[in-house]
XYZ file of C-alpha atoms in Angstrom:
130
model
C 8.345 169.019 64.624
C 9.919 172.438 64.840
C 13.577 172.953 64.010
C 15.214 175.521 66.260
C 18.384 175.599 64.195
C 19.839 173.789 61.205
C 23.156 175.624 61.411
C 26.116 173.229 61.340
C 26.993 172.255 64.927
C 23.941 174.033 66.338
C 21.135 171.764 65.116
C 18.203 171.313 67.484
C 14.542 170.480 67.189
C 11.386 170.325 69.226
C 8.924 167.500 68.652
C 5.463 167.307 70.215
C 3.781 163.934 70.547
C 0.201 163.049 71.474
C -0.979 159.444 71.461
C -4.487 159.816 72.888
C -5.825 158.673 76.225
C -3.559 155.639 76.458
C -0.454 157.742 76.073
C 2.907 156.101 75.307
C 3.877 154.551 78.616
C 4.189 156.175 81.995
C 6.231 159.203 82.937
C 9.086 157.164 84.440
C 9.339 154.873 81.406
C 9.578 157.859 79.060
C 12.127 159.641 81.250
C 14.219 156.469 81.404
C 14.132 156.112 77.598
C 14.919 159.780 76.938
C 17.713 159.918 79.520
C 19.126 156.764 77.992
C 19.763 158.753 74.809
C 22.146 161.090 76.669
C 25.477 159.732 77.956
C 27.937 161.355 80.286
C 31.679 161.571 79.644
C 32.444 160.038 83.057
C 30.070 157.118 82.459
C 27.587 158.160 85.154
C 23.936 157.603 84.307
C 22.289 160.792 83.029
C 19.411 160.138 85.442
C 21.843 160.838 88.321
C 22.563 164.374 87.112
C 19.374 165.305 85.220
C 17.213 168.081 86.582
C 13.738 166.622 86.980
C 10.965 168.993 88.007
C 7.485 167.896 89.073
C 5.086 170.790 88.592
C 1.633 171.777 87.352
C 0.915 173.097 83.880
C -2.627 174.140 82.949
C -3.747 172.692 86.300
C -2.421 169.261 85.289
C 0.474 167.202 86.668
C 3.630 167.716 84.606
C 7.242 166.661 84.602
C 10.081 168.655 83.033
C 13.532 167.150 82.532
C 16.824 168.628 81.308
C 20.294 167.197 80.977
C 23.359 167.793 78.816
C 25.781 165.219 77.429
C 26.301 163.163 74.270
C 23.070 162.519 72.363
C 22.834 159.234 70.486
C 19.665 157.948 68.867
C 18.831 154.947 66.718
C 16.840 155.105 63.530
C 13.277 153.835 63.848
C 11.619 152.387 60.717
C 10.455 155.317 58.624
C 11.942 157.765 61.140
C 14.712 160.328 60.976
C 18.365 159.370 60.620
C 20.224 158.411 63.795
C 21.979 161.171 65.719
C 25.387 161.242 67.403
C 26.105 164.709 68.830
C 28.768 165.362 71.472
C 27.780 168.679 73.072
C 24.035 168.102 73.214
C 21.097 168.668 75.510
C 17.697 167.205 76.185
C 14.875 169.483 77.403
C 11.561 167.680 77.627
C 8.182 167.769 79.337
C 5.277 165.400 79.850
C 2.028 167.184 80.566
C -1.037 165.212 81.609
C -4.405 166.214 80.217
C -7.970 164.922 80.633
C -7.597 163.193 77.252
C -4.065 161.781 77.625
C -0.561 163.161 78.063
C 1.327 165.482 75.739
C 5.053 164.900 75.227
C 7.376 167.770 74.338
C 10.970 166.750 73.511
C 13.701 169.177 72.452
C 17.099 167.757 71.599
C 20.190 169.004 69.853
C 23.061 171.375 70.354
C 23.393 172.404 74.007
C 23.936 176.020 72.870
C 20.708 176.068 70.863
C 18.551 174.185 73.376
C 19.737 176.407 76.259
C 19.044 179.514 74.132
C 15.436 178.315 73.701
C 14.843 177.206 77.307
C 12.819 180.329 78.270
C 10.683 180.088 75.106
C 10.082 176.353 75.760
C 8.916 177.114 79.293
C 6.766 180.060 78.114
C 5.089 177.753 75.584
C 4.322 175.249 78.351
C 3.002 177.975 80.625
C 0.683 179.205 77.863
C -1.061 175.821 77.517
C -4.794 175.668 77.969
C -6.326 172.211 78.281
C -10.032 171.444 78.067
């Protein structure tokens, strides 16, 4: 986990997950779960307005998703405290690899996540998979 900001009202973090060859469910299941953590003020599903990009990273299939809204998470056993943040953003990527997918998930203040968008994408572009 990497915290991008801990400043009050601007908190955001990037978490990278790797579960091995089996992964943690398919791309669509993960997108559905992540987008379910972001709600829209008009009640529309976040999936309807999210920007979902299918691309290649390190010569592997990848999906990048971004959407703003209200972020709400539940506490998992032994996990971080639940979050309820009004002006939030999700920026995430799933990158396939020969040994299983990598999951990159940035959430937090929209201001902070947007400010780190270019660095997030540069990090993804710098990946080398063997």
